[in-house]
PDB file of C-alpha atoms in Angstrom:
ATOM      1  CA  UNK A   9     110.554 127.637  64.174  1.00  0.00           C
ATOM      2  CA  UNK A  10     108.281 128.172  66.491  1.00  0.00           C
ATOM      3  CA  UNK A  11     104.886 129.323  66.531  1.00  0.00           C
ATOM      4  CA  UNK A  12     101.696 129.644  68.481  1.00  0.00           C
ATOM      5  CA  UNK A  13      98.108 130.124  67.022  1.00  0.00           C
ATOM      6  CA  UNK A  14      94.842 131.286  69.237  1.00  0.00           C
ATOM      7  CA  UNK A  15      92.159 130.363  66.877  1.00  0.00           C
ATOM      8  CA  UNK A  16      89.558 133.057  68.707  1.00  0.00           C
ATOM      9  CA  UNK A  17      89.773 136.641  68.520  1.00  0.00           C
ATOM     10  CA  UNK A  18      87.317 137.126  70.934  1.00  0.00           C
ATOM     11  CA  UNK A  19      85.523 134.786  73.570  1.00  0.00           C
ATOM     12  CA  UNK A  20      82.383 135.638  75.032  1.00  0.00           C
ATOM     13  CA  UNK A  21      80.837 133.793  78.458  1.00  0.00           C
ATOM     14  CA  UNK A  22      78.534 134.763  81.053  1.00  0.00           C
ATOM     15  CA  UNK A  23      79.803 135.357  84.799  1.00  0.00           C
ATOM     16  CA  UNK A  24      79.464 132.158  86.452  1.00  0.00           C
ATOM     17  CA  UNK A  25      80.109 129.773  83.849  1.00  0.00           C
ATOM     18  CA  UNK A  26      83.287 127.819  82.359  1.00  0.00           C
ATOM     19  CA  UNK A  27      85.625 129.451  80.137  1.00  0.00           C
ATOM     20  CA  UNK A  28      87.994 127.890  77.739  1.00  0.00           C
ATOM     21  CA  UNK A  29      90.744 130.065  75.412  1.00  0.00           C
ATOM     22  CA  UNK A  30      92.683 127.783  73.007  1.00  0.00           C
ATOM     23  CA  UNK A  31      96.237 127.733  72.289  1.00  0.00           C
ATOM     24  CA  UNK A  32      98.052 125.255  69.788  1.00  0.00           C
ATOM     25  CA  UNK A  33     101.632 125.349  69.320  1.00  0.00           C
ATOM     26  CA  UNK A  34     104.666 124.186  67.004  1.00  0.00           C
ATOM     27  CA  UNK A  35     108.156 123.744  68.169  1.00  0.00           C
ATOM     28  CA  UNK A  36     111.094 121.865  67.562  1.00  0.00           C
ATOM     29  CA  UNK A  37     111.987 119.970  70.797  1.00  0.00           C
ATOM     30  CA  UNK A  38     110.143 120.221  74.072  1.00  0.00           C
ATOM     31  CA  UNK A  39     108.482 123.056  74.644  1.00  0.00           C
ATOM     32  CA  UNK A  40     108.004 125.807  77.361  1.00  0.00           C
ATOM     33  CA  UNK A  41     104.391 126.982  77.365  1.00  0.00           C
ATOM     34  CA  UNK A  42     103.089 130.077  79.091  1.00  0.00           C
ATOM     35  CA  UNK A  43      99.944 132.149  79.635  1.00  0.00           C
ATOM     36  CA  UNK A  44      99.818 135.410  80.285  1.00  0.00           C
ATOM     37  CA  UNK A  45      97.549 138.493  80.647  1.00  0.00           C
ATOM     38  CA  UNK A  46      97.114 141.771  79.668  1.00  0.00           C
ATOM     39  CA  UNK A  47      94.759 144.855  81.065  1.00  0.00           C
ATOM     40  CA  UNK A  48      94.590 148.085  79.075  1.00  0.00           C
ATOM     41  CA  UNK A  49      98.060 149.443  78.647  1.00  0.00           C
ATOM     42  CA  UNK A  50      99.732 147.696  80.667  1.00  0.00           C
ATOM     43  CA  UNK A  51     102.248 145.176  80.208  1.00  0.00           C
ATOM     44  CA  UNK A  52     101.706 141.165  80.509  1.00  0.00           C
ATOM     45  CA  UNK A  53     100.873 139.518  83.912  1.00  0.00           C
ATOM     46  CA  UNK A  54     102.058 135.813  84.308  1.00  0.00           C
ATOM     47  CA  UNK A  55      99.472 133.140  85.101  1.00  0.00           C
ATOM     48  CA  UNK A  56     101.056 130.098  84.554  1.00  0.00           C
ATOM     49  CA  UNK A  57     103.611 127.617  82.571  1.00  0.00           C
ATOM     50  CA  UNK A  58     104.110 124.263  81.700  1.00  0.00           C
ATOM     51  CA  UNK A  59     107.387 122.883  81.826  1.00  0.00           C
ATOM     52  CA  UNK A  60     107.530 119.659  82.390  1.00  0.00           C
ATOM     53  CA  UNK A  61     105.496 116.406  84.466  1.00  0.00           C
ATOM     54  CA  UNK A  62     101.863 116.722  85.424  1.00  0.00           C
ATOM     55  CA  UNK A  63      99.459 117.777  82.151  1.00  0.00           C
ATOM     56  CA  UNK A  64      97.405 119.689  84.023  1.00  0.00           C
ATOM     57  CA  UNK A  65      98.635 123.169  85.536  1.00  0.00           C
ATOM     58  CA  UNK A  66      97.267 125.336  88.004  1.00  0.00           C
ATOM     59  CA  UNK A  67      98.127 128.934  88.092  1.00  0.00           C
ATOM     60  CA  UNK A  68      97.082 132.183  89.374  1.00  0.00           C
ATOM     61  CA  UNK A  69      93.229 133.767  89.660  1.00  0.00           C
ATOM     62  CA  UNK A  70      92.039 129.931  89.851  1.00  0.00           C
ATOM     63  CA  UNK A  71      92.963 129.555  85.896  1.00  0.00           C
ATOM     64  CA  UNK A  72      94.401 126.372  84.799  1.00  0.00           C
ATOM     65  CA  UNK A  73      95.819 124.608  81.816  1.00  0.00           C
ATOM     66  CA  UNK A  74      96.046 121.223  79.919  1.00  0.00           C
ATOM     67  CA  UNK A  75      99.006 120.678  77.966  1.00  0.00           C
ATOM     68  CA  UNK A  76      98.085 117.821  74.994  1.00  0.00           C
ATOM     69  CA  UNK A  77     100.886 116.455  73.691  1.00  0.00           C
ATOM     70  CA  UNK A  78      99.802 114.467  71.319  1.00  0.00           C
ATOM     71  CA  UNK A  79      97.236 117.593  70.067  1.00  0.00           C
ATOM     72  CA  UNK A  80      99.899 120.064  70.438  1.00  0.00           C
ATOM     73  CA  UNK A  81      97.501 122.124  72.774  1.00  0.00           C
ATOM     74  CA  UNK A  82      97.870 124.237  76.185  1.00  0.00           C
ATOM     75  CA  UNK A  83      94.280 125.596  76.054  1.00  0.00           C
ATOM     76  CA  UNK A  84      93.405 127.914  78.983  1.00  0.00           C
ATOM     77  CA  UNK A  85      90.550 127.145  81.418  1.00  0.00           C
ATOM     78  CA  UNK A  86      88.639 128.705  84.519  1.00  0.00           C
ATOM     79  CA  UNK A  87      85.871 126.827  86.547  1.00  0.00           C
ATOM     80  CA  UNK A  88      83.851 129.973  87.203  1.00  0.00           C
ATOM     81  CA  UNK A  89      84.422 133.007  85.230  1.00  0.00           C
ATOM     82  CA  UNK A  90      84.389 136.779  86.599  1.00  0.00           C
ATOM     83  CA  UNK A  91      83.679 139.675  85.439  1.00  0.00           C
ATOM     84  CA  UNK A  92      86.901 141.128  86.104  1.00  0.00           C
ATOM     85  CA  UNK A  93      88.827 138.348  83.951  1.00  0.00           C
ATOM     86  CA  UNK A  94      87.395 140.206  81.244  1.00  0.00           C
ATOM     87  CA  UNK A  95      91.511 141.030  79.348  1.00  0.00           C
ATOM     88  CA  UNK A  96      93.508 140.089  76.476  1.00  0.00           C
ATOM     89  CA  UNK A  97      94.957 136.727  77.067  1.00  0.00           C
ATOM     90  CA  UNK A  98      98.206 135.382  75.015  1.00  0.00           C
ATOM     91  CA  UNK A  99      99.589 132.197  74.940  1.00  0.00           C
ATOM     92  CA  UNK A 100     103.428 131.820  74.325  1.00  0.00           C
ATOM     93  CA  UNK A 101     106.003 129.133  73.757  1.00  0.00           C
ATOM     94  CA  UNK A 102     109.982 128.947  73.758  1.00  0.00           C
ATOM     95  CA  UNK A 103     112.655 125.844  73.636  1.00  0.00           C
ATOM     96  CA  UNK A 104     113.837 124.434  75.914  1.00  0.00           C
ATOM     97  CA  UNK A 105     117.487 125.584  75.503  1.00  0.00           C
ATOM     98  CA  UNK A 106     119.233 129.247  76.046  1.00  0.00           C
ATOM     99  CA  UNK A 107     117.920 132.551  76.930  1.00  0.00           C
ATOM    100  CA  UNK A 108     115.843 132.342  73.619  1.00  0.00           C
ATOM    101  CA  UNK A 109     112.755 134.968  73.987  1.00  0.00           C
ATOM    102  CA  UNK A 110     108.657 133.943  73.941  1.00  0.00           C
ATOM    103  CA  UNK A 111     107.457 133.671  70.620  1.00  0.00           C
ATOM    104  CA  UNK A 112     103.685 134.959  71.333  1.00  0.00           C
ATOM    105  CA  UNK A 113     100.199 133.817  69.873  1.00  0.00           C
ATOM    106  CA  UNK A 114      97.564 136.736  68.435  1.00  0.00           C
ATOM    107  CA  UNK A 115      96.020 137.179  71.715  1.00  0.00           C
ATOM    108  CA  UNK A 116      92.307 136.279  72.419  1.00  0.00           C
ATOM    109  CA  UNK A 117      89.897 138.868  74.058  1.00  0.00           C
ATOM    110  CA  UNK A 118      87.795 137.453  76.460  1.00  0.00           C
ATOM    111  CA  UNK A 119      84.917 139.573  77.813  1.00  0.00           C
ATOM    112  CA  UNK A 120      82.763 138.269  80.802  1.00  0.00           C
ATOM    113  CA  UNK A 121      79.143 139.489  80.890  1.00  0.00           C
ATOM    114  CA  UNK A 122      77.282 139.886  84.131  1.00  0.00           C
TER     115      UNK A 122
ATOM    116  CA  UNK B  30     108.368 137.097  91.319  1.00  0.00           C
ATOM    117  CA  UNK B  31     110.818 139.429  89.449  1.00  0.00           C
ATOM    118  CA  UNK B  32     110.263 142.800  88.823  1.00  0.00           C
ATOM    119  CA  UNK B  33     110.776 144.615  85.365  1.00  0.00           C
ATOM    120  CA  UNK B  34     109.887 148.513  85.335  1.00  0.00           C
ATOM    121  CA  UNK B  35     109.710 150.141  82.594  1.00  0.00           C
ATOM    122  CA  UNK B  36     110.126 153.807  81.833  1.00  0.00           C
ATOM    123  CA  UNK B  37     108.172 156.337  80.754  1.00  0.00           C
ATOM    124  CA  UNK B  38     104.792 154.404  80.838  1.00  0.00           C
ATOM    125  CA  UNK B  39     103.634 157.464  77.902  1.00  0.00           C
ATOM    126  CA  UNK B  40     105.224 159.860  75.685  1.00  0.00           C
ATOM    127  CA  UNK B  41     104.234 162.140  73.342  1.00  0.00           C
ATOM    128  CA  UNK B  42     106.714 163.436  70.954  1.00  0.00           C
ATOM    129  CA  UNK B  43     106.791 165.580  67.706  1.00  0.00           C
ATOM    130  CA  UNK B  44     107.783 164.285  64.345  1.00  0.00           C
ATOM    131  CA  UNK B  45     111.557 163.749  63.994  1.00  0.00           C
ATOM    132  CA  UNK B  46     112.495 163.966  67.704  1.00  0.00           C
ATOM    133  CA  UNK B  47     114.212 160.951  69.114  1.00  0.00           C
ATOM    134  CA  UNK B  48     113.027 159.187  72.078  1.00  0.00           C
ATOM    135  CA  UNK B  49     114.645 157.177  74.697  1.00  0.00           C
ATOM    136  CA  UNK B  50     112.382 153.877  77.098  1.00  0.00           C
ATOM    137  CA  UNK B  51     114.099 152.479  79.914  1.00  0.00           C
ATOM    138  CA  UNK B  52     113.691 149.058  81.093  1.00  0.00           C
ATOM    139  CA  UNK B  53     115.352 147.999  84.343  1.00  0.00           C
ATOM    140  CA  UNK B  54     115.470 144.729  86.187  1.00  0.00           C
ATOM    141  CA  UNK B  55     114.844 145.818  89.864  1.00  0.00           C
ATOM    142  CA  UNK B  56     115.956 142.563  92.096  1.00  0.00           C
ATOM    143  CA  UNK B  57     117.759 140.701  89.539  1.00  0.00           C
ATOM    144  CA  UNK B  58     120.334 141.217  86.977  1.00  0.00           C
ATOM    145  CA  UNK B  59     119.804 140.486  83.211  1.00  0.00           C
ATOM    146  CA  UNK B  60     121.994 139.977  81.030  1.00  0.00           C
ATOM    147  CA  UNK B  61     119.504 139.775  78.196  1.00  0.00           C
ATOM    148  CA  UNK B  62     116.443 141.617  77.715  1.00  0.00           C
ATOM    149  CA  UNK B  63     113.823 141.344  75.169  1.00  0.00           C
ATOM    150  CA  UNK B  64     111.983 144.511  73.576  1.00  0.00           C
ATOM    151  CA  UNK B  65     108.414 143.685  71.956  1.00  0.00           C
ATOM    152  CA  UNK B  66     106.466 146.148  69.719  1.00  0.00           C
ATOM    153  CA  UNK B  67     102.713 145.912  70.212  1.00  0.00           C
ATOM    154  CA  UNK B  68     100.169 147.466  67.540  1.00  0.00           C
ATOM    155  CA  UNK B  69      96.416 147.889  68.588  1.00  0.00           C
ATOM    156  CA  UNK B  70      94.455 144.573  68.751  1.00  0.00           C
ATOM    157  CA  UNK B  71      97.786 142.504  68.012  1.00  0.00           C
ATOM    158  CA  UNK B  72     100.000 140.443  69.605  1.00  0.00           C
ATOM    159  CA  UNK B  73     103.214 141.297  70.466  1.00  0.00           C
ATOM    160  CA  UNK B  74     106.134 141.098  68.005  1.00  0.00           C
ATOM    161  CA  UNK B  75     109.650 140.565  68.644  1.00  0.00           C
ATOM    162  CA  UNK B  76     112.135 143.530  68.204  1.00  0.00           C
ATOM    163  CA  UNK B  77     115.371 142.626  69.313  1.00  0.00           C
ATOM    164  CA  UNK B  78     116.921 141.020  71.879  1.00  0.00           C
ATOM    165  CA  UNK B  79     119.394 143.320  74.450  1.00  0.00           C
ATOM    166  CA  UNK B  80     122.747 141.699  75.443  1.00  0.00           C
ATOM    167  CA  UNK B  81     124.609 143.407  78.182  1.00  0.00           C
ATOM    168  CA  UNK B  82     128.087 144.516  77.161  1.00  0.00           C
ATOM    169  CA  UNK B  83     127.335 143.712  73.433  1.00  0.00           C
ATOM    170  CA  UNK B  84     125.414 144.837  69.924  1.00  0.00           C
ATOM    171  CA  UNK B  85     121.755 143.831  70.231  1.00  0.00           C
ATOM    172  CA  UNK B  86     120.200 141.408  67.534  1.00  0.00           C
ATOM    173  CA  UNK B  87     117.266 142.468  65.606  1.00  0.00           C
ATOM    174  CA  UNK B  88     114.972 140.670  63.928  1.00  0.00           C
ATOM    175  CA  UNK B  89     114.636 140.597  60.669  1.00  0.00           C
ATOM    176  CA  UNK B  90     112.913 143.781  59.408  1.00  0.00           C
ATOM    177  CA  UNK B  91     113.608 146.098  62.488  1.00  0.00           C
ATOM    178  CA  UNK B  92     116.124 149.152  61.315  1.00  0.00           C
ATOM    179  CA  UNK B  93     118.808 148.876  64.021  1.00  0.00           C
ATOM    180  CA  UNK B  94     119.416 152.501  62.995  1.00  0.00           C
ATOM    181  CA  UNK B  95     116.323 153.529  64.064  1.00  0.00           C
ATOM    182  CA  UNK B  96     115.642 151.541  67.110  1.00  0.00           C
ATOM    183  CA  UNK B  97     118.989 151.889  69.037  1.00  0.00           C
ATOM    184  CA  UNK B  98     119.353 149.804  71.987  1.00  0.00           C
ATOM    185  CA  UNK B  99     122.173 149.874  74.608  1.00  0.00           C
ATOM    186  CA  UNK B 100     122.147 147.605  77.451  1.00  0.00           C
ATOM    187  CA  UNK B 101     124.999 149.173  79.354  1.00  0.00           C
ATOM    188  CA  UNK B 102     124.476 147.616  82.423  1.00  0.00           C
ATOM    189  CA  UNK B 103     123.189 144.434  84.376  1.00  0.00           C
ATOM    190  CA  UNK B 104     120.002 145.883  85.107  1.00  0.00           C
ATOM    191  CA  UNK B 105     119.084 148.542  82.868  1.00  0.00           C
ATOM    192  CA  UNK B 106     118.432 148.204  79.028  1.00  0.00           C
ATOM    193  CA  UNK B 107     117.382 151.586  76.988  1.00  0.00           C
ATOM    194  CA  UNK B 108     115.501 151.745  73.562  1.00  0.00           C
ATOM    195  CA  UNK B 109     115.857 155.006  71.689  1.00  0.00           C
ATOM    196  CA  UNK B 110     113.474 155.645  68.660  1.00  0.00           C
ATOM    197  CA  UNK B 111     115.607 157.783  66.541  1.00  0.00           C
ATOM    198  CA  UNK B 112     114.183 160.664  64.234  1.00  0.00           C
ATOM    199  CA  UNK B 113     110.355 159.482  65.239  1.00  0.00           C
ATOM    200  CA  UNK B 114     107.720 159.827  62.668  1.00  0.00           C
ATOM    201  CA  UNK B 115     103.628 159.000  63.084  1.00  0.00           C
ATOM    202  CA  UNK B 116     104.256 155.487  62.324  1.00  0.00           C
ATOM    203  CA  UNK B 117     106.434 154.796  65.073  1.00  0.00           C
ATOM    204  CA  UNK B 118     103.233 155.099  67.528  1.00  0.00           C
ATOM    205  CA  UNK B 119     102.859 151.804  69.346  1.00  0.00           C
ATOM    206  CA  UNK B 120     103.034 150.257  72.724  1.00  0.00           C
ATOM    207  CA  UNK B 121     106.349 148.941  73.526  1.00  0.00           C
ATOM    208  CA  UNK B 122     106.893 146.656  75.945  1.00  0.00           C
ATOM    209  CA  UNK B 123     110.585 145.133  77.478  1.00  0.00           C
ATOM    210  CA  UNK B 124     110.797 141.903  79.244  1.00  0.00           C
ATOM    211  CA  UNK B 125     113.586 140.041  81.141  1.00  0.00           C
ATOM    212  CA  UNK B 126     114.247 136.391  82.568  1.00  0.00           C
ATOM    213  CA  UNK B 127     116.446 136.214  86.106  1.00  0.00           C
ATOM    214  CA  UNK B 128     118.964 134.191  84.991  1.00  0.00           C
ATOM    215  CA  UNK B 129     120.188 132.844  88.353  1.00  0.00           C
ATOM    216  CA  UNK B 130     117.173 130.630  88.341  1.00  0.00           C
ATOM    217  CA  UNK B 131     116.576 127.978  86.378  1.00  0.00           C
ATOM    218  CA  UNK B 132     116.153 127.953  82.593  1.00  0.00           C
ATOM    219  CA  UNK B 133     112.475 127.278  82.833  1.00  0.00           C
ATOM    220  CA  UNK B 134     111.632 130.235  84.548  1.00  0.00           C
ATOM    221  CA  UNK B 135     108.566 132.879  83.154  1.00  0.00           C
ATOM    222  CA  UNK B 136     109.472 136.085  81.445  1.00  0.00           C
ATOM    223  CA  UNK B 137     108.479 139.059  82.999  1.00  0.00           C
ATOM    224  CA  UNK B 138     107.410 142.042  81.455  1.00  0.00           C
ATOM    225  CA  UNK B 139     107.534 146.079  82.050  1.00  0.00           C
ATOM    226  CA  UNK B 140     104.378 147.915  82.068  1.00  0.00           C
ATOM    227  CA  UNK B 141     105.094 149.350  78.920  1.00  0.00           C
ATOM    228  CA  UNK B 142     105.166 152.416  76.868  1.00  0.00           C
ATOM    229  CA  UNK B 143     102.687 153.892  74.895  1.00  0.00           C
ATOM    230  CA  UNK B 144     104.526 156.286  72.433  1.00  0.00           C
ATOM    231  CA  UNK B 145     102.080 158.627  70.580  1.00  0.00           C
ATOM    232  CA  UNK B 146     104.128 160.463  67.678  1.00  0.00           C
ATOM    233  CA  UNK B 147     102.592 163.566  66.300  1.00  0.00           C
TER     234      UNK B 147
END
């Protein structure tokens, strides 16, 4: 069975500073990994994904994530945080076969302070 | 990217009544859609997989008679919460992936439905 761990419930960062939101995963086989962002009372917006190829993936709004197979991690990063980045971030995984659903981490709330 | 539309965005209903939530794929056909439930400050929990033209597959612990899922067409899946109770109050989100593209594409989500049972 697949699982995702986001060890931090809350991450606080000052505007302009780099941010990291952590994610580790467990899956049988090769994973497809995703990051989504959720604003209050809204659905999830896709940020980026890792399927294969380069371990560093770049996505929307200046976010990027690094796939580390040995550490089974897929941490989300941004070089310079904005106040508007404040939201709830979800890491998700699915196996690379069939039309299987995503399995989500519990989410990490990011607060960027001006 | 592909668009998934969910309606209504929010609904308030009385205990004992039923509520229907619609999930539509606007620019692609989805043979499979997924329904999630999200409690406050918690993650998304998969409730069921909706399959066009066949019965939905429910996750363990989800009452199929309470959460009726119908996927009558390739662009529409509905979730009906029957005989709603206050503990059914939650945020419900649907998602779908465009099967016409490769299997490694991301899923797209509806905007969610906030259900409040009073």
